[in-house]
Amino acid sequence: NRWWLWTFLGPDTVVFLIDPTRSTRVVAEHLGIDIDAGSLEPGRQLLISSDFYSVYQSLGALDGLDPLWCWAHIRRYFIRAS
């Protein structure tokens, strides 16, 4: 069986979550995000540091959530483009 280790970092806390899927549901449930709403609650903002996995790309489309892409992954796209 394959399980995934999710890591969530806060200012004073680290949470390790093991789940059998890599779906958007895992991140949304942990962070209290309503995907169907299309944005976070007014006044709430999140910064997610991640690779370019499709889950994070879809979350990056939400208002109030800013993706911070990993530079090692961005570098790969520059190398491929050259």
PDB file of N, CA, C and O in Angstrom:
ATOM      1  N   ASN A   1       0.832  -1.191   0.000  1.00  0.00           N
ATOM      2  CA  ASN A   1       0.000   0.000   0.000  1.00  0.00           C
ATOM      3  C   ASN A   1       0.869   1.244   0.000  1.00  0.00           C
ATOM      4  O   ASN A   1       1.925   1.269   0.602  1.00  0.00           O
ATOM      5  N   ARG A   2       0.377   2.279  -0.657  1.00  0.00           N
ATOM      6  CA  ARG A   2       1.109   3.539  -0.719  1.00  0.00           C
ATOM      7  C   ARG A   2       0.350   4.593   0.083  1.00  0.00           C
ATOM      8  O   ARG A   2      -0.846   4.773  -0.089  1.00  0.00           O
ATOM      9  N   TRP A   3       1.060   5.264   0.944  1.00  0.00           N
ATOM     10  CA  TRP A   3       0.498   6.354   1.739  1.00  0.00           C
ATOM     11  C   TRP A   3       1.360   7.577   1.498  1.00  0.00           C
ATOM     12  O   TRP A   3       2.521   7.468   1.115  1.00  0.00           O
ATOM     13  N   TRP A   4       0.796   8.760   1.739  1.00  0.00           N
ATOM     14  CA  TRP A   4       1.502  10.008   1.506  1.00  0.00           C
ATOM     15  C   TRP A   4       1.674  10.753   2.824  1.00  0.00           C
ATOM     16  O   TRP A   4       0.779  10.805   3.649  1.00  0.00           O
ATOM     17  N   LEU A   5       2.845  11.325   2.996  1.00  0.00           N
ATOM     18  CA  LEU A   5       3.125  12.133   4.182  1.00  0.00           C
ATOM     19  C   LEU A   5       2.975  13.596   3.811  1.00  0.00           C
ATOM     20  O   LEU A   5       3.696  14.112   2.954  1.00  0.00           O
ATOM     21  N   TRP A   6       2.022  14.259   4.437  1.00  0.00           N
ATOM     22  CA  TRP A   6       1.792  15.688   4.237  1.00  0.00           C
ATOM     23  C   TRP A   6       2.421  16.407   5.409  1.00  0.00           C
ATOM     24  O   TRP A   6       2.320  15.978   6.551  1.00  0.00           O
ATOM     25  N   THR A   7       3.075  17.536   5.150  1.00  0.00           N
ATOM     26  CA  THR A   7       3.696  18.331   6.197  1.00  0.00           C
ATOM     27  C   THR A   7       3.133  19.737   6.147  1.00  0.00           C
ATOM     28  O   THR A   7       3.148  20.381   5.100  1.00  0.00           O
ATOM     29  N   PHE A   8       2.616  20.192   7.275  1.00  0.00           N
ATOM     30  CA  PHE A   8       2.051  21.529   7.387  1.00  0.00           C
ATOM     31  C   PHE A   8       2.845  22.280   8.446  1.00  0.00           C
ATOM     32  O   PHE A   8       2.983  21.809   9.573  1.00  0.00           O
ATOM     33  N   LEU A   9       3.387  23.442   8.069  1.00  0.00           N
ATOM     34  CA  LEU A   9       4.194  24.250   8.978  1.00  0.00           C
ATOM     35  C   LEU A   9       3.451  25.520   9.350  1.00  0.00           C
ATOM     36  O   LEU A   9       2.910  26.204   8.487  1.00  0.00           O
ATOM     37  N   GLY A  10       3.462  25.835  10.618  1.00  0.00           N
ATOM     38  CA  GLY A  10       2.899  27.091  11.105  1.00  0.00           C
ATOM     39  C   GLY A  10       3.989  27.856  11.824  1.00  0.00           C
ATOM     40  O   GLY A  10       5.130  27.383  11.922  1.00  0.00           O
ATOM     41  N   PRO A  11       3.676  29.028  12.347  1.00  0.00           N
ATOM     42  CA  PRO A  11       4.695  29.821  13.036  1.00  0.00           C
ATOM     43  C   PRO A  11       5.308  29.103  14.245  1.00  0.00           C
ATOM     44  O   PRO A  11       6.469  29.284  14.546  1.00  0.00           O
ATOM     45  N   ASP A  12       4.524  28.266  14.914  1.00  0.00           N
ATOM     46  CA  ASP A  12       5.037  27.590  16.113  1.00  0.00           C
ATOM     47  C   ASP A  12       4.667  26.108  16.145  1.00  0.00           C
ATOM     48  O   ASP A  12       4.774  25.463  17.189  1.00  0.00           O
ATOM     49  N   THR A  13       4.238  25.555  15.007  1.00  0.00           N
ATOM     50  CA  THR A  13       3.759  24.172  14.987  1.00  0.00           C
ATOM     51  C   THR A  13       4.122  23.491  13.674  1.00  0.00           C
ATOM     52  O   THR A  13       4.135  24.121  12.627  1.00  0.00           O
ATOM     53  N   VAL A  14       4.396  22.194  13.757  1.00  0.00           N
ATOM     54  CA  VAL A  14       4.564  21.353  12.573  1.00  0.00           C
ATOM     55  C   VAL A  14       3.596  20.188  12.720  1.00  0.00           C
ATOM     56  O   VAL A  14       3.544  19.547  13.759  1.00  0.00           O
ATOM     57  N   VAL A  15       2.818  19.929  11.662  1.00  0.00           N
ATOM     58  CA  VAL A  15       1.875  18.818  11.672  1.00  0.00           C
ATOM     59  C   VAL A  15       2.262  17.861  10.557  1.00  0.00           C
ATOM     60  O   VAL A  15       2.440  18.271   9.414  1.00  0.00           O
ATOM     61  N   PHE A  16       2.388  16.587  10.905  1.00  0.00           N
ATOM     62  CA  PHE A  16       2.630  15.544   9.920  1.00  0.00           C
ATOM     63  C   PHE A  16       1.343  14.738   9.812  1.00  0.00           C
ATOM     64  O   PHE A  16       0.821  14.258  10.802  1.00  0.00           O
ATOM     65  N   LEU A  17       0.842  14.609   8.604  1.00  0.00           N
ATOM     66  CA  LEU A  17      -0.416  13.915   8.361  1.00  0.00           C
ATOM     67  C   LEU A  17      -0.174  12.831   7.332  1.00  0.00           C
ATOM     68  O   LEU A  17       0.389  13.098   6.262  1.00  0.00           O
ATOM     69  N   ILE A  18      -0.565  11.604   7.642  1.00  0.00           N
ATOM     70  CA  ILE A  18      -0.414  10.493   6.708  1.00  0.00           C
ATOM     71  C   ILE A  18      -1.790  10.166   6.156  1.00  0.00           C
ATOM     72  O   ILE A  18      -2.740   9.973   6.912  1.00  0.00           O
ATOM     73  N   ASP A  19      -1.896  10.135   4.823  1.00  0.00           N
ATOM     74  CA  ASP A  19      -3.176   9.886   4.173  1.00  0.00           C
ATOM     75  C   ASP A  19      -2.946   8.982   2.963  1.00  0.00           C
ATOM     76  O   ASP A  19      -1.895   9.074   2.317  1.00  0.00           O
ATOM     77  N   PRO A  20      -3.905   8.134   2.630  1.00  0.00           N
ATOM     78  CA  PRO A  20      -3.710   7.256   1.479  1.00  0.00           C
ATOM     79  C   PRO A  20      -3.858   7.954   0.124  1.00  0.00           C
ATOM     80  O   PRO A  20      -3.621   7.348  -0.906  1.00  0.00           O
ATOM     81  N   THR A  21      -4.237   9.244   0.117  1.00  0.00           N
ATOM     82  CA  THR A  21      -4.399   9.944  -1.156  1.00  0.00           C
ATOM     83  C   THR A  21      -3.573  11.227  -1.189  1.00  0.00           C
ATOM     84  O   THR A  21      -3.146  11.731  -0.163  1.00  0.00           O
ATOM     85  N   ARG A  22      -3.405  11.737  -2.407  1.00  0.00           N
ATOM     86  CA  ARG A  22      -2.757  13.041  -2.607  1.00  0.00           C
ATOM     87  C   ARG A  22      -3.768  14.025  -3.157  1.00  0.00           C
ATOM     88  O   ARG A  22      -3.450  14.879  -3.960  1.00  0.00           O
ATOM     89  N   SER A  23      -4.996  13.924  -2.704  1.00  0.00           N
ATOM     90  CA  SER A  23      -6.062  14.752  -3.264  1.00  0.00           C
ATOM     91  C   SER A  23      -6.135  16.125  -2.602  1.00  0.00           C
ATOM     92  O   SER A  23      -5.614  16.344  -1.501  1.00  0.00           O
ATOM     93  N   THR A  24      -6.817  17.021  -3.274  1.00  0.00           N
ATOM     94  CA  THR A  24      -7.035  18.371  -2.759  1.00  0.00           C
ATOM     95  C   THR A  24      -7.785  18.334  -1.432  1.00  0.00           C
ATOM     96  O   THR A  24      -7.601  19.188  -0.581  1.00  0.00           O
ATOM     97  N   ARG A  25      -8.611  17.303  -1.253  1.00  0.00           N
ATOM     98  CA  ARG A  25      -9.400  17.155  -0.040  1.00  0.00           C
ATOM     99  C   ARG A  25      -8.537  17.175   1.219  1.00  0.00           C
ATOM    100  O   ARG A  25      -8.909  17.784   2.223  1.00  0.00           O
ATOM    101  N   VAL A  26      -7.373  16.548   1.179  1.00  0.00           N
ATOM    102  CA  VAL A  26      -6.495  16.481   2.355  1.00  0.00           C
ATOM    103  C   VAL A  26      -6.080  17.882   2.790  1.00  0.00           C
ATOM    104  O   VAL A  26      -6.207  18.246   3.960  1.00  0.00           O
ATOM    105  N   VAL A  27      -5.604  18.681   1.857  1.00  0.00           N
ATOM    106  CA  VAL A  27      -5.158  20.037   2.172  1.00  0.00           C
ATOM    107  C   VAL A  27      -6.339  20.912   2.582  1.00  0.00           C
ATOM    108  O   VAL A  27      -6.268  21.646   3.564  1.00  0.00           O
ATOM    109  N   ALA A  28      -7.430  20.812   1.837  1.00  0.00           N
ATOM    110  CA  ALA A  28      -8.600  21.639   2.116  1.00  0.00           C
ATOM    111  C   ALA A  28      -9.168  21.349   3.506  1.00  0.00           C
ATOM    112  O   ALA A  28      -9.492  22.279   4.258  1.00  0.00           O
ATOM    113  N   GLU A  29      -9.266  20.084   3.868  1.00  0.00           N
ATOM    114  CA  GLU A  29      -9.792  19.748   5.192  1.00  0.00           C
ATOM    115  C   GLU A  29      -8.871  20.223   6.301  1.00  0.00           C
ATOM    116  O   GLU A  29      -9.323  20.753   7.312  1.00  0.00           O
ATOM    117  N   HIS A  30      -7.580  20.027   6.122  1.00  0.00           N
ATOM    118  CA  HIS A  30      -6.640  20.435   7.166  1.00  0.00           C
ATOM    119  C   HIS A  30      -6.626  21.946   7.370  1.00  0.00           C
ATOM    120  O   HIS A  30      -6.565  22.430   8.497  1.00  0.00           O
ATOM    121  N   LEU A  31      -6.683  22.688   6.285  1.00  0.00           N
ATOM    122  CA  LEU A  31      -6.597  24.146   6.375  1.00  0.00           C
ATOM    123  C   LEU A  31      -7.960  24.825   6.491  1.00  0.00           C
ATOM    124  O   LEU A  31      -8.042  26.044   6.600  1.00  0.00           O
ATOM    125  N   GLY A  32      -9.037  24.047   6.457  1.00  0.00           N
ATOM    126  CA  GLY A  32     -10.370  24.623   6.582  1.00  0.00           C
ATOM    127  C   GLY A  32     -10.776  25.456   5.383  1.00  0.00           C
ATOM    128  O   GLY A  32     -11.388  26.508   5.523  1.00  0.00           O
ATOM    129  N   ILE A  33     -10.449  24.971   4.204  1.00  0.00           N
ATOM    130  CA  ILE A  33     -10.742  25.695   2.964  1.00  0.00           C
ATOM    131  C   ILE A  33     -11.994  25.100   2.317  1.00  0.00           C
ATOM    132  O   ILE A  33     -12.097  23.885   2.142  1.00  0.00           O
ATOM    133  N   ASP A  34     -12.943  25.960   1.952  1.00  0.00           N
ATOM    134  CA  ASP A  34     -14.121  25.544   1.197  1.00  0.00           C
ATOM    135  C   ASP A  34     -13.811  25.761  -0.277  1.00  0.00           C
ATOM    136  O   ASP A  34     -13.867  26.885  -0.779  1.00  0.00           O
ATOM    137  N   ILE A  35     -13.474  24.688  -0.972  1.00  0.00           N
ATOM    138  CA  ILE A  35     -13.073  24.765  -2.375  1.00  0.00           C
ATOM    139  C   ILE A  35     -14.198  25.342  -3.237  1.00  0.00           C
ATOM    140  O   ILE A  35     -13.959  26.122  -4.151  1.00  0.00           O
ATOM    141  N   ASP A  36     -15.436  24.975  -2.945  1.00  0.00           N
ATOM    142  CA  ASP A  36     -16.567  25.408  -3.761  1.00  0.00           C
ATOM    143  C   ASP A  36     -16.814  26.911  -3.664  1.00  0.00           C
ATOM    144  O   ASP A  36     -17.381  27.504  -4.577  1.00  0.00           O
ATOM    145  N   ALA A  37     -16.388  27.534  -2.568  1.00  0.00           N
ATOM    146  CA  ALA A  37     -16.610  28.974  -2.395  1.00  0.00           C
ATOM    147  C   ALA A  37     -15.765  29.804  -3.360  1.00  0.00           C
ATOM    148  O   ALA A  37     -16.128  30.918  -3.708  1.00  0.00           O
ATOM    149  N   GLY A  38     -14.613  29.284  -3.769  1.00  0.00           N
ATOM    150  CA  GLY A  38     -13.762  30.011  -4.705  1.00  0.00           C
ATOM    151  C   GLY A  38     -12.851  31.030  -4.061  1.00  0.00           C
ATOM    152  O   GLY A  38     -12.058  31.665  -4.724  1.00  0.00           O
ATOM    153  N   SER A  39     -12.961  31.197  -2.752  1.00  0.00           N
ATOM    154  CA  SER A  39     -12.071  32.120  -2.036  1.00  0.00           C
ATOM    155  C   SER A  39     -12.084  31.772  -0.554  1.00  0.00           C
ATOM    156  O   SER A  39     -12.955  31.043  -0.082  1.00  0.00           O
ATOM    157  N   LEU A  40     -11.120  32.304   0.147  1.00  0.00           N
ATOM    158  CA  LEU A  40     -11.085  32.130   1.600  1.00  0.00           C
ATOM    159  C   LEU A  40     -12.038  33.123   2.249  1.00  0.00           C
ATOM    160  O   LEU A  40     -12.515  34.055   1.605  1.00  0.00           O
ATOM    161  N   GLU A  41     -12.297  32.930   3.537  1.00  0.00           N
ATOM    162  CA  GLU A  41     -13.153  33.875   4.249  1.00  0.00           C
ATOM    163  C   GLU A  41     -12.525  35.256   4.194  1.00  0.00           C
ATOM    164  O   GLU A  41     -11.308  35.394   4.162  1.00  0.00           O
ATOM    165  N   PRO A  42     -13.345  36.309   4.207  1.00  0.00           N
ATOM    166  CA  PRO A  42     -12.804  37.677   4.170  1.00  0.00           C
ATOM    167  C   PRO A  42     -11.808  37.906   5.313  1.00  0.00           C
ATOM    168  O   PRO A  42     -12.047  37.525   6.447  1.00  0.00           O
ATOM    169  N   GLY A  43     -10.665  38.484   4.954  1.00  0.00           N
ATOM    170  CA  GLY A  43      -9.628  38.770   5.942  1.00  0.00           C
ATOM    171  C   GLY A  43      -8.649  37.635   6.173  1.00  0.00           C
ATOM    172  O   GLY A  43      -7.643  37.807   6.837  1.00  0.00           O
ATOM    173  N   ARG A  44      -8.922  36.468   5.621  1.00  0.00           N
ATOM    174  CA  ARG A  44      -8.023  35.327   5.815  1.00  0.00           C
ATOM    175  C   ARG A  44      -7.122  35.182   4.599  1.00  0.00           C
ATOM    176  O   ARG A  44      -7.569  35.272   3.461  1.00  0.00           O
ATOM    177  N   GLN A  45      -5.832  34.981   4.853  1.00  0.00           N
ATOM    178  CA  GLN A  45      -4.872  34.762   3.772  1.00  0.00           C
ATOM    179  C   GLN A  45      -3.969  33.602   4.126  1.00  0.00           C
ATOM    180  O   GLN A  45      -3.609  33.414   5.292  1.00  0.00           O
ATOM    181  N   LEU A  46      -3.597  32.828   3.130  1.00  0.00           N
ATOM    182  CA  LEU A  46      -2.690  31.699   3.308  1.00  0.00           C
ATOM    183  C   LEU A  46      -1.577  31.768   2.278  1.00  0.00           C
ATOM    184  O   LEU A  46      -1.785  32.209   1.143  1.00  0.00           O
ATOM    185  N   LEU A  47      -0.412  31.322   2.669  1.00  0.00           N
ATOM    186  CA  LEU A  47       0.737  31.210   1.777  1.00  0.00           C
ATOM    187  C   LEU A  47       1.144  29.748   1.787  1.00  0.00           C
ATOM    188  O   LEU A  47       1.441  29.195   2.847  1.00  0.00           O
ATOM    189  N   ILE A  48       1.134  29.112   0.614  1.00  0.00           N
ATOM    190  CA  ILE A  48       1.493  27.702   0.518  1.00  0.00           C
ATOM    191  C   ILE A  48       2.782  27.568  -0.266  1.00  0.00           C
ATOM    192  O   ILE A  48       2.864  27.993  -1.416  1.00  0.00           O
ATOM    193  N   SER A  49       3.796  26.975   0.357  1.00  0.00           N
ATOM    194  CA  SER A  49       5.067  26.702  -0.301  1.00  0.00           C
ATOM    195  C   SER A  49       5.040  25.251  -0.771  1.00  0.00           C
ATOM    196  O   SER A  49       4.859  24.338   0.039  1.00  0.00           O
ATOM    197  N   SER A  50       5.208  25.054  -2.093  1.00  0.00           N
ATOM    198  CA  SER A  50       5.065  23.704  -2.623  1.00  0.00           C
ATOM    199  C   SER A  50       5.730  23.572  -3.990  1.00  0.00           C
ATOM    200  O   SER A  50       6.261  24.523  -4.543  1.00  0.00           O
ATOM    201  N   ASP A  51       5.629  22.345  -4.516  1.00  0.00           N
ATOM    202  CA  ASP A  51       6.062  22.105  -5.890  1.00  0.00           C
ATOM    203  C   ASP A  51       4.887  22.428  -6.822  1.00  0.00           C
ATOM    204  O   ASP A  51       3.934  23.065  -6.402  1.00  0.00           O
ATOM    205  N   PHE A  52       4.948  21.996  -8.061  1.00  0.00           N
ATOM    206  CA  PHE A  52       3.905  22.325  -9.034  1.00  0.00           C
ATOM    207  C   PHE A  52       2.836  21.237  -9.137  1.00  0.00           C
ATOM    208  O   PHE A  52       2.143  21.145 -10.140  1.00  0.00           O
ATOM    209  N   TYR A  53       2.683  20.427  -8.122  1.00  0.00           N
ATOM    210  CA  TYR A  53       1.668  19.378  -8.138  1.00  0.00           C
ATOM    211  C   TYR A  53       0.293  20.012  -8.357  1.00  0.00           C
ATOM    212  O   TYR A  53      -0.002  21.089  -7.856  1.00  0.00           O
ATOM    213  N   SER A  54      -0.568  19.358  -9.114  1.00  0.00           N
ATOM    214  CA  SER A  54      -1.852  19.930  -9.534  1.00  0.00           C
ATOM    215  C   SER A  54      -2.744  20.356  -8.368  1.00  0.00           C
ATOM    216  O   SER A  54      -3.528  21.300  -8.495  1.00  0.00           O
ATOM    217  N   VAL A  55      -2.631  19.690  -7.232  1.00  0.00           N
ATOM    218  CA  VAL A  55      -3.414  20.091  -6.047  1.00  0.00           C
ATOM    219  C   VAL A  55      -3.089  21.526  -5.666  1.00  0.00           C
ATOM    220  O   VAL A  55      -3.978  22.346  -5.430  1.00  0.00           O
ATOM    221  N   TYR A  56      -1.815  21.851  -5.618  1.00  0.00           N
ATOM    222  CA  TYR A  56      -1.405  23.197  -5.213  1.00  0.00           C
ATOM    223  C   TYR A  56      -1.727  24.227  -6.287  1.00  0.00           C
ATOM    224  O   TYR A  56      -2.034  25.373  -5.977  1.00  0.00           O
ATOM    225  N   GLN A  57      -1.655  23.824  -7.547  1.00  0.00           N
ATOM    226  CA  GLN A  57      -2.019  24.742  -8.620  1.00  0.00           C
ATOM    227  C   GLN A  57      -3.497  25.106  -8.550  1.00  0.00           C
ATOM    228  O   GLN A  57      -3.863  26.264  -8.726  1.00  0.00           O
ATOM    229  N   SER A  58      -4.352  24.134  -8.262  1.00  0.00           N
ATOM    230  CA  SER A  58      -5.785  24.428  -8.163  1.00  0.00           C
ATOM    231  C   SER A  58      -6.081  25.303  -6.951  1.00  0.00           C
ATOM    232  O   SER A  58      -6.937  26.188  -7.012  1.00  0.00           O
ATOM    233  N   LEU A  59      -5.375  25.095  -5.851  1.00  0.00           N
ATOM    234  CA  LEU A  59      -5.570  25.941  -4.672  1.00  0.00           C
ATOM    235  C   LEU A  59      -5.071  27.354  -4.928  1.00  0.00           C
ATOM    236  O   LEU A  59      -5.602  28.314  -4.380  1.00  0.00           O
ATOM    237  N   GLY A  60      -4.045  27.497  -5.762  1.00  0.00           N
ATOM    238  CA  GLY A  60      -3.503  28.811  -6.078  1.00  0.00           C
ATOM    239  C   GLY A  60      -4.489  29.706  -6.797  1.00  0.00           C
ATOM    240  O   GLY A  60      -4.331  30.923  -6.841  1.00  0.00           O
ATOM    241  N   ALA A  61      -5.546  29.119  -7.351  1.00  0.00           N
ATOM    242  CA  ALA A  61      -6.571  29.904  -8.048  1.00  0.00           C
ATOM    243  C   ALA A  61      -7.565  30.548  -7.080  1.00  0.00           C
ATOM    244  O   ALA A  61      -8.342  31.401  -7.485  1.00  0.00           O
ATOM    245  N   LEU A  62      -7.544  30.145  -5.816  1.00  0.00           N
ATOM    246  CA  LEU A  62      -8.472  30.707  -4.824  1.00  0.00           C
ATOM    247  C   LEU A  62      -8.036  32.105  -4.408  1.00  0.00           C
ATOM    248  O   LEU A  62      -6.841  32.352  -4.220  1.00  0.00           O
ATOM    249  N   ASP A  63      -8.987  33.007  -4.248  1.00  0.00           N
ATOM    250  CA  ASP A  63      -8.676  34.349  -3.742  1.00  0.00           C
ATOM    251  C   ASP A  63      -8.274  34.244  -2.273  1.00  0.00           C
ATOM    252  O   ASP A  63      -8.928  33.567  -1.495  1.00  0.00           O
ATOM    253  N   GLY A  64      -7.180  34.891  -1.921  1.00  0.00           N
ATOM    254  CA  GLY A  64      -6.698  34.875  -0.545  1.00  0.00           C
ATOM    255  C   GLY A  64      -5.636  33.827  -0.284  1.00  0.00           C
ATOM    256  O   GLY A  64      -5.056  33.769   0.781  1.00  0.00           O
ATOM    257  N   LEU A  65      -5.364  32.982  -1.278  1.00  0.00           N
ATOM    258  CA  LEU A  65      -4.330  31.966  -1.128  1.00  0.00           C
ATOM    259  C   LEU A  65      -3.236  32.230  -2.151  1.00  0.00           C
ATOM    260  O   LEU A  65      -3.497  32.306  -3.349  1.00  0.00           O
ATOM    261  N   ASP A  66      -2.027  32.406  -1.672  1.00  0.00           N
ATOM    262  CA  ASP A  66      -0.896  32.702  -2.560  1.00  0.00           C
ATOM    263  C   ASP A  66       0.070  31.528  -2.587  1.00  0.00           C
ATOM    264  O   ASP A  66       0.551  31.084  -1.541  1.00  0.00           O
ATOM    265  N   PRO A  67       0.379  31.011  -3.778  1.00  0.00           N
ATOM    266  CA  PRO A  67       1.365  29.941  -3.877  1.00  0.00           C
ATOM    267  C   PRO A  67       2.788  30.500  -3.861  1.00  0.00           C
ATOM    268  O   PRO A  67       3.054  31.551  -4.435  1.00  0.00           O
ATOM    269  N   LEU A  68       3.660  29.806  -3.198  1.00  0.00           N
ATOM    270  CA  LEU A  68       5.078  30.132  -3.179  1.00  0.00           C
ATOM    271  C   LEU A  68       5.779  28.904  -3.742  1.00  0.00           C
ATOM    272  O   LEU A  68       5.966  27.913  -3.046  1.00  0.00           O
ATOM    273  N   TRP A  69       6.101  28.952  -5.034  1.00  0.00           N
ATOM    274  CA  TRP A  69       6.630  27.772  -5.703  1.00  0.00           C
ATOM    275  C   TRP A  69       8.082  27.519  -5.327  1.00  0.00           C
ATOM    276  O   TRP A  69       8.878  28.442  -5.158  1.00  0.00           O
ATOM    277  N   CYS A  70       8.442  26.258  -5.247  1.00  0.00           N
ATOM    278  CA  CYS A  70       9.798  25.821  -4.911  1.00  0.00           C
ATOM    279  C   CYS A  70      10.754  26.200  -6.051  1.00  0.00           C
ATOM    280  O   CYS A  70      10.506  25.897  -7.218  1.00  0.00           O
ATOM    281  N   TRP A  71      11.862  26.849  -5.717  1.00  0.00           N
ATOM    282  CA  TRP A  71      12.810  27.293  -6.738  1.00  0.00           C
ATOM    283  C   TRP A  71      13.481  26.135  -7.463  1.00  0.00           C
ATOM    284  O   TRP A  71      13.831  26.241  -8.630  1.00  0.00           O
ATOM    285  N   ALA A  72      13.666  25.006  -6.790  1.00  0.00           N
ATOM    286  CA  ALA A  72      14.264  23.846  -7.460  1.00  0.00           C
ATOM    287  C   ALA A  72      13.345  23.344  -8.572  1.00  0.00           C
ATOM    288  O   ALA A  72      13.803  22.951  -9.643  1.00  0.00           O
ATOM    289  N   HIS A  73      12.048  23.397  -8.346  1.00  0.00           N
ATOM    290  CA  HIS A  73      11.106  22.974  -9.378  1.00  0.00           C
ATOM    291  C   HIS A  73      11.000  24.024 -10.489  1.00  0.00           C
ATOM    292  O   HIS A  73      10.886  23.672 -11.665  1.00  0.00           O
ATOM    293  N   ILE A  74      11.034  25.278 -10.146  1.00  0.00           N
ATOM    294  CA  ILE A  74      10.997  26.339 -11.154  1.00  0.00           C
ATOM    295  C   ILE A  74      12.225  26.243 -12.057  1.00  0.00           C
ATOM    296  O   ILE A  74      12.145  26.412 -13.272  1.00  0.00           O
ATOM    297  N   ARG A  75      13.372  25.942 -11.466  1.00  0.00           N
ATOM    298  CA  ARG A  75      14.613  25.809 -12.214  1.00  0.00           C
ATOM    299  C   ARG A  75      14.479  24.765 -13.322  1.00  0.00           C
ATOM    300  O   ARG A  75      14.977  24.954 -14.432  1.00  0.00           O
ATOM    301  N   ARG A  76      13.794  23.667 -13.025  1.00  0.00           N
ATOM    302  CA  ARG A  76      13.594  22.612 -14.029  1.00  0.00           C
ATOM    303  C   ARG A  76      12.869  23.148 -15.267  1.00  0.00           C
ATOM    304  O   ARG A  76      13.200  22.790 -16.390  1.00  0.00           O
ATOM    305  N   TYR A  77      11.892  24.013 -15.047  1.00  0.00           N
ATOM    306  CA  TYR A  77      11.141  24.578 -16.174  1.00  0.00           C
ATOM    307  C   TYR A  77      12.034  25.513 -17.005  1.00  0.00           C
ATOM    308  O   TYR A  77      11.925  25.536 -18.220  1.00  0.00           O
ATOM    309  N   PHE A  78      12.913  26.262 -16.363  1.00  0.00           N
ATOM    310  CA  PHE A  78      13.841  27.118 -17.102  1.00  0.00           C
ATOM    311  C   PHE A  78      14.809  26.268 -17.916  1.00  0.00           C
ATOM    312  O   PHE A  78      15.137  26.606 -19.062  1.00  0.00           O
ATOM    313  N   ILE A  79      15.292  25.182 -17.346  1.00  0.00           N
ATOM    314  CA  ILE A  79      16.241  24.314 -18.056  1.00  0.00           C
ATOM    315  C   ILE A  79      15.556  23.680 -19.267  1.00  0.00           C
ATOM    316  O   ILE A  79      16.127  23.633 -20.356  1.00  0.00           O
ATOM    317  N   ARG A  80      14.323  23.221 -19.075  1.00  0.00           N
ATOM    318  CA  ARG A  80      13.576  22.637 -20.206  1.00  0.00           C
ATOM    319  C   ARG A  80      13.308  23.665 -21.296  1.00  0.00           C
ATOM    320  O   ARG A  80      13.344  23.351 -22.475  1.00  0.00           O
ATOM    321  N   ALA A  81      13.042  24.887 -20.903  1.00  0.00           N
ATOM    322  CA  ALA A  81      12.730  25.949 -21.872  1.00  0.00           C
ATOM    323  C   ALA A  81      13.970  26.338 -22.689  1.00  0.00           C
ATOM    324  O   ALA A  81      13.848  26.742 -23.840  1.00  0.00           O
ATOM    325  N   SER A  82      15.150  26.198 -22.082  1.00  0.00           N
ATOM    326  CA  SER A  82      16.354  26.591 -22.813  1.00  0.00           C
ATOM    327  C   SER A  82      16.742  25.512 -23.781  1.00  0.00           C
ATOM    328  O   SER A  82      17.339  25.644 -24.753  1.00  0.00           O
TER     329      SER A  82
END
